[in-house]
Tab-separated table of C-alpha atoms and ligand atoms in Angstrom:
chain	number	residue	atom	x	y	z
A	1	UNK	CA	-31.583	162.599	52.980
A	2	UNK	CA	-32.905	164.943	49.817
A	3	UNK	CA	-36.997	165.588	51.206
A	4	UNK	CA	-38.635	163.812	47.871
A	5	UNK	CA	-41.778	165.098	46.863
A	6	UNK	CA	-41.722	167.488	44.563
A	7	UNK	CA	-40.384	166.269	41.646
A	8	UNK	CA	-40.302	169.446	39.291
A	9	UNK	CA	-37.677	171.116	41.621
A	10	UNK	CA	-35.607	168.150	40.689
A	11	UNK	CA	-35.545	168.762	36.883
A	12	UNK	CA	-32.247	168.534	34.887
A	13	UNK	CA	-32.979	172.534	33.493
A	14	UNK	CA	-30.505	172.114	31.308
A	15	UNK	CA	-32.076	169.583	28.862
A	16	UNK	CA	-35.400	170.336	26.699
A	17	UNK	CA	-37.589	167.232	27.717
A	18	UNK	CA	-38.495	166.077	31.323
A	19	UNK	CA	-36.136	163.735	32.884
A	20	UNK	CA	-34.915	164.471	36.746
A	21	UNK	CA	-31.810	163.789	38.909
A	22	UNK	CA	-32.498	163.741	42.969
A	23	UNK	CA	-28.986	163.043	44.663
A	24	UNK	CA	-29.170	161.265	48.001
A	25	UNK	CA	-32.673	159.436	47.131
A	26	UNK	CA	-31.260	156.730	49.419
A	27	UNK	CA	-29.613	157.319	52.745
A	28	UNK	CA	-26.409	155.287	53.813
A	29	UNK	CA	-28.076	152.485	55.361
A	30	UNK	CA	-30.660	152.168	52.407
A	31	UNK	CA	-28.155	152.361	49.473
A	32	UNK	CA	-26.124	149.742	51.420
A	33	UNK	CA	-28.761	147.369	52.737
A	34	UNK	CA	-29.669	147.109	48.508
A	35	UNK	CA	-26.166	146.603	48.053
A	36	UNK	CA	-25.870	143.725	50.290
A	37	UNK	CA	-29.218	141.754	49.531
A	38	UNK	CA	-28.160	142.247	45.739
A	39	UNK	CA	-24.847	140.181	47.066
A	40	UNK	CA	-27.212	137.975	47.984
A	41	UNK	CA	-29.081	137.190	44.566
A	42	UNK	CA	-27.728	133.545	43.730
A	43	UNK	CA	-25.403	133.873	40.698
A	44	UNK	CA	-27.846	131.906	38.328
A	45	UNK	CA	-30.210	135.053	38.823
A	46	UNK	CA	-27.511	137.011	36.575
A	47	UNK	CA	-27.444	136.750	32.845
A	48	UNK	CA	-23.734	137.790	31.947
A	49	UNK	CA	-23.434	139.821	29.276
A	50	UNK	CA	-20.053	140.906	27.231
A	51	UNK	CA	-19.848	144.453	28.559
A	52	UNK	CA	-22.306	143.835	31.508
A	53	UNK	CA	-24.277	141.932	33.552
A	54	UNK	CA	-27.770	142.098	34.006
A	55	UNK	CA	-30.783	140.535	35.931
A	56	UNK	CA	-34.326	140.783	34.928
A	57	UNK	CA	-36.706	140.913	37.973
A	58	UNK	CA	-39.259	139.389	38.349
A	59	UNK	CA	-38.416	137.845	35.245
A	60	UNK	CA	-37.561	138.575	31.426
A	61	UNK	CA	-39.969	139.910	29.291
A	62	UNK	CA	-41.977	137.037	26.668
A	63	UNK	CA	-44.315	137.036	23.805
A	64	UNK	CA	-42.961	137.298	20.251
A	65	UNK	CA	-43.293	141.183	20.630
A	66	UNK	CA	-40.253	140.125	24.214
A	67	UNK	CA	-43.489	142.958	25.796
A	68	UNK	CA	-45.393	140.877	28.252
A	69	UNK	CA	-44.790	140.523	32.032
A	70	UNK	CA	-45.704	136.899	33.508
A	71	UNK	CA	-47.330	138.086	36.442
A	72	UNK	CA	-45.215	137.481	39.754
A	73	UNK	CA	-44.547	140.568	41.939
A	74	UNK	CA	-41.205	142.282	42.358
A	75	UNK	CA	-39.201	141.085	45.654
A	76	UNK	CA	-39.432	142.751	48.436
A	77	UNK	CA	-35.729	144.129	48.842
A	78	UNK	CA	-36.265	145.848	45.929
A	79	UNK	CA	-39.874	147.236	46.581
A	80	UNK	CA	-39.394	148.105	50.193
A	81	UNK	CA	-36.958	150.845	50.060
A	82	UNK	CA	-37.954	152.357	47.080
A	83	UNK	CA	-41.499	152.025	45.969
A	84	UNK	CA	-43.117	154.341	49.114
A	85	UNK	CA	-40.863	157.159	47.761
A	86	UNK	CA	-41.613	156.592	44.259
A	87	UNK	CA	-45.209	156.822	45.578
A	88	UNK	CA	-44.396	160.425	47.245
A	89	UNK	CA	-42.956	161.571	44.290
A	90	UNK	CA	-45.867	160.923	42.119
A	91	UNK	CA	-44.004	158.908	39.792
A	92	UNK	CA	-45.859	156.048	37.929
A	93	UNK	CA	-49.011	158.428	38.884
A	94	UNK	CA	-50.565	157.871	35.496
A	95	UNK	CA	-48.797	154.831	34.498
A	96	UNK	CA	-51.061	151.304	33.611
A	97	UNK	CA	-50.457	149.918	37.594
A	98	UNK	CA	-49.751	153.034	39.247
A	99	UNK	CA	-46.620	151.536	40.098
A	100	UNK	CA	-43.513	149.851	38.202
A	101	UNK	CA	-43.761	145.831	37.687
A	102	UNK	CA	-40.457	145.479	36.376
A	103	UNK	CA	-36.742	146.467	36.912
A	104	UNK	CA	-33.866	145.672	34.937
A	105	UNK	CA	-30.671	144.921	37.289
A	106	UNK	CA	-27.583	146.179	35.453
A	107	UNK	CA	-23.252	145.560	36.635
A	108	UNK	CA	-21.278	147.225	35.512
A	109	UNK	CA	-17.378	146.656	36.479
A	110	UNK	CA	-14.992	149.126	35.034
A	111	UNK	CA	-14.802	149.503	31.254
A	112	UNK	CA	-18.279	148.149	30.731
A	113	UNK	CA	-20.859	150.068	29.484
A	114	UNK	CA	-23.930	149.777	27.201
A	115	UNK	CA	-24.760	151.221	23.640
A	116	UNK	CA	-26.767	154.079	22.838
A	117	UNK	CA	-30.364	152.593	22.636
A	118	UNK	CA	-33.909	153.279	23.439
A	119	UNK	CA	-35.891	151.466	25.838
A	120	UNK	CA	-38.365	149.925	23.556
A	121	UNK	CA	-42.727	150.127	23.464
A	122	UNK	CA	-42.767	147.231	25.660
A	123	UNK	CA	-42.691	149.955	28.476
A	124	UNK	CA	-44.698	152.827	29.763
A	125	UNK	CA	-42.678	155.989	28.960
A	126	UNK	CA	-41.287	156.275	32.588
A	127	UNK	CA	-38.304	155.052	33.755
A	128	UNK	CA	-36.977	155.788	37.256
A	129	UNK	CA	-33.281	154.619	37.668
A	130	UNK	CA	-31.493	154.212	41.291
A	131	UNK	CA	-27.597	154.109	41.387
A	132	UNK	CA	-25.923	151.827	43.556
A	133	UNK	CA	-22.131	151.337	43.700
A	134	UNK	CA	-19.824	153.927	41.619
A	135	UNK	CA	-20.773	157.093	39.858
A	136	UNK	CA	-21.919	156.945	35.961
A	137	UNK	CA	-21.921	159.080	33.469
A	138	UNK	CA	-25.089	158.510	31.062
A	139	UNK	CA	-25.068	159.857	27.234
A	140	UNK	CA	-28.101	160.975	25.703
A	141	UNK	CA	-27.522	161.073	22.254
A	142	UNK	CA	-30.160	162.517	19.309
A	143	UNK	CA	-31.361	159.728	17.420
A	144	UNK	CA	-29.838	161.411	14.053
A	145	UNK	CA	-26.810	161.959	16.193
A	146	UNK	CA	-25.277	158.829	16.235
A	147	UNK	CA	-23.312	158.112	13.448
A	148	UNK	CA	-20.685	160.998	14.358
A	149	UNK	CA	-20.494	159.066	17.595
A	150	UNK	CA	-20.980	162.158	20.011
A	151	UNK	CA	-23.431	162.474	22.382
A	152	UNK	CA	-25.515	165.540	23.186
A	153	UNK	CA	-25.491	166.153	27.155
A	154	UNK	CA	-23.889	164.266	29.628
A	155	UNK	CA	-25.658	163.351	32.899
A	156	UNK	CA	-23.554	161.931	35.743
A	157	UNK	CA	-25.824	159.807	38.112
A	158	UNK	CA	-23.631	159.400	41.998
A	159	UNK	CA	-24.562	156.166	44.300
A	160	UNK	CA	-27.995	156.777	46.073
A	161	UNK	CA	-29.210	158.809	43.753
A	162	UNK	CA	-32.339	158.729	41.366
A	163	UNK	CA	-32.607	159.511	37.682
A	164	UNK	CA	-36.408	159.798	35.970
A	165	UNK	CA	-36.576	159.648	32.955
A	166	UNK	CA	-40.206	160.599	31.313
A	167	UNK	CA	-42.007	161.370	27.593
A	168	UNK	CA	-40.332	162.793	24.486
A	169	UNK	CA	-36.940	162.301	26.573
A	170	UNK	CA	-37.415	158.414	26.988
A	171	UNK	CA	-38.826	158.276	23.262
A	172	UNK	CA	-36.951	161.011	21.226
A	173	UNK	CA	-33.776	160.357	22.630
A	174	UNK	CA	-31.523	157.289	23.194
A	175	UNK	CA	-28.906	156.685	26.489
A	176	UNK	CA	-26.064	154.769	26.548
A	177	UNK	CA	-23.079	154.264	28.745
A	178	UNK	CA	-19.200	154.170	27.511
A	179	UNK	CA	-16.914	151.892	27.425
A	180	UNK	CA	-13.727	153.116	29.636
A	181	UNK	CA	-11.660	152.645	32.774
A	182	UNK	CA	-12.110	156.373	33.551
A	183	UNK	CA	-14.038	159.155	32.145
A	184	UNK	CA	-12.715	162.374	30.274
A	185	UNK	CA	-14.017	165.786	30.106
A	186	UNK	CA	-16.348	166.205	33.232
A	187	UNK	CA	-16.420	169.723	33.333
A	188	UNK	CA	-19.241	172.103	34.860
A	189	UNK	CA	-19.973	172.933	31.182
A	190	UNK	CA	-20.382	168.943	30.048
A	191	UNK	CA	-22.202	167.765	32.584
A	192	UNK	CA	-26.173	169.355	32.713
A	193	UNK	CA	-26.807	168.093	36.281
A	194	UNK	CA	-23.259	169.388	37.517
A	195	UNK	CA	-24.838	171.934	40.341
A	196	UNK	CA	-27.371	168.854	41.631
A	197	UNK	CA	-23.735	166.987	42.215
A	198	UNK	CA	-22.159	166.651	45.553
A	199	UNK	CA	-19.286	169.031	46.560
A	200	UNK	CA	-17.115	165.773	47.258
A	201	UNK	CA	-17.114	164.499	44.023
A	202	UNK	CA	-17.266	167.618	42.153
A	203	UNK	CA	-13.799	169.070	43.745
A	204	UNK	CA	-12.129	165.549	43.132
A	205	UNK	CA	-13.014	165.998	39.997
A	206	UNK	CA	-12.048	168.908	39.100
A	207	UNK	CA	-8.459	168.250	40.932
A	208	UNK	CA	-7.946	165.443	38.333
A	209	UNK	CA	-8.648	167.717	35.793
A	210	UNK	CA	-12.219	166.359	34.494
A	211	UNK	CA	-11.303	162.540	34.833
A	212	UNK	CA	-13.063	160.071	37.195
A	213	UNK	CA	-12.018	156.865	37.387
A	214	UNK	CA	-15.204	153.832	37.195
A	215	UNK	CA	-16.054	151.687	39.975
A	216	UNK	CA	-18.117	148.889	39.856
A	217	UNK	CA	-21.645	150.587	39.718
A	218	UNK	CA	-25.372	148.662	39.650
A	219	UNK	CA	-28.469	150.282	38.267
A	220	UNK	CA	-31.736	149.457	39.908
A	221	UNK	CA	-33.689	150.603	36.464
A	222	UNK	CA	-37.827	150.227	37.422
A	223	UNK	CA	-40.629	150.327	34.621
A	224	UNK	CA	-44.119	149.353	34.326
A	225	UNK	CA	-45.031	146.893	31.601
A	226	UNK	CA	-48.404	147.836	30.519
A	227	UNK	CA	-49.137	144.039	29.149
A	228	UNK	CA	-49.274	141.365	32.048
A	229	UNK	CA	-50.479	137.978	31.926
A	230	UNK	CA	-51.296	134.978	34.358
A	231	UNK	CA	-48.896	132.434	34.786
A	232	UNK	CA	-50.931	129.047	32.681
A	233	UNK	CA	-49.952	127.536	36.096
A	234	UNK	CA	-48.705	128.215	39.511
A	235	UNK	CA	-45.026	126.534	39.399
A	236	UNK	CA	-44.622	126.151	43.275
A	237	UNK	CA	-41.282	127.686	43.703
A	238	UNK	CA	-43.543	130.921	42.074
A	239	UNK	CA	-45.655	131.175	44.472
A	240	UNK	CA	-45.427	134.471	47.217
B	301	AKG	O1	-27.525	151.533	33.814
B	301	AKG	C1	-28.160	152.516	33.440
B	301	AKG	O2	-28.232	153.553	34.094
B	301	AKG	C2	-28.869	152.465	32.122
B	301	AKG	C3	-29.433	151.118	31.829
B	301	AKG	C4	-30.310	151.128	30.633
B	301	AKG	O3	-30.306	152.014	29.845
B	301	AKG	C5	-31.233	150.003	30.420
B	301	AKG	O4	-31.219	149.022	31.177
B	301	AKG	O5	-32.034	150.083	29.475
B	302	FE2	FE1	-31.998	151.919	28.564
């Protein structure tokens, strides 16, 4: 396993603002123990989506503004592995709970993706982002960028790993994921975190001539929502 503290050796050089790739965040066991409890998750928990689905944990965002937490912690299958490295890393340092509050659970089987967007106000500027499954390939696009449909840099985030995301990056900028079976062009010049990239994957790669076929993949993407509020009541099934 990568040794996780010091999060400036970990940052993507290659792109202007501050966002950071560390392979291997999880080990083996980790990365599959997530993988199985997610299995677990009864399928009511998922909200399916037409190119995805998704599960908001602890629960979807309200208020007319969709920016306020009810307060309810995050389970612990999803805290446990990740939150004490998060903590070594420094990340959420500064942020309103020193921690993240919220995480968006995203599937993705292959040929599902998700459109160039931007995260929204509802959420301190940080987002850290753990990879479970297959490999993705995220798209940061300039926001006046869009309308000739080509992204600017091309990050490619492998299973276990961790993507943070912080600032002008998360603000300036919006990600998005294509739509395809199998993904075109990965060559050492397209992709800005290619040397942070395991040898395995890189030399399959390259065999196949920059294409990678998609497996399903799962994003584990964590956030802190500054605005919380009590629950009127305690529903029972709520309760810790
Ligand atoms: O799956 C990912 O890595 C990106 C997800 C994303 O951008 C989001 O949930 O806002
Ligand atoms: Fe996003």
């Amino acid at each position: 396993m990568t040794e996780v503290t010091n999060l400036e050796s970990f940052r993507i050089t290659a792109l202007p603002e501050s966002i950071y790739y560390i392979p291997k965040f999880l080990t083996v066991s980790e990365h599959s123990k997530l993988l199985s409890d997610l299995a677990a998750v009864p399928l009511p928990k998922w909200t399916q989506l037409s190119h995805r689905r998704l599960i908001a944990s602890p629960s979807p965002l309200t208020g007319v503004n969709k920016d306020t937490l009810l307060r309810q912690d995050l389970p612990n299958w999803l805290t446990t592995p990740v939150l004490p490295k998060f903590e070594k890393l420094g990340l959420f340092a500064d942020s309103p709970h020193k921690k993240p509050n919220h995480c968006l659970i995203n599937e993705y089987k292959p040929g599902q993706g998700i459109m160039p967007h931007e995260d929204g106000p509802g959420y301190y500027p940080c987002v850290a982002t753990v990879s479970l499954g297959g490999y993705s390939v995220l798209e940061i696009y300039e926001k006046g960028q869009l309308d000739r449909g080509k992204y600017k840099w091309r990050i490619v985030q492998e299973p276990g790993s961790l993507l943070v995301t912080v600032g002008g990056m998360y603000k300036d900028y919006l990600h998005g994921i294509q739509e395809v079976e199998e993904d075109e062009g990965l060559l050492e010049e397209m992709v800005c975190n290619w040397n942070a990239l395991s040898d395995e994957w890189r030399t399959r790669v390259v065999e196949s001539g920059g294409k990678a076929k998609r497996e399903t993949r799962t994003s584990l993407t964590f956030r802190d929502v500054p605005k919380v509020r009590d629950l009127p009541f305690k529903l029972p099934f709520l309760r810790k």
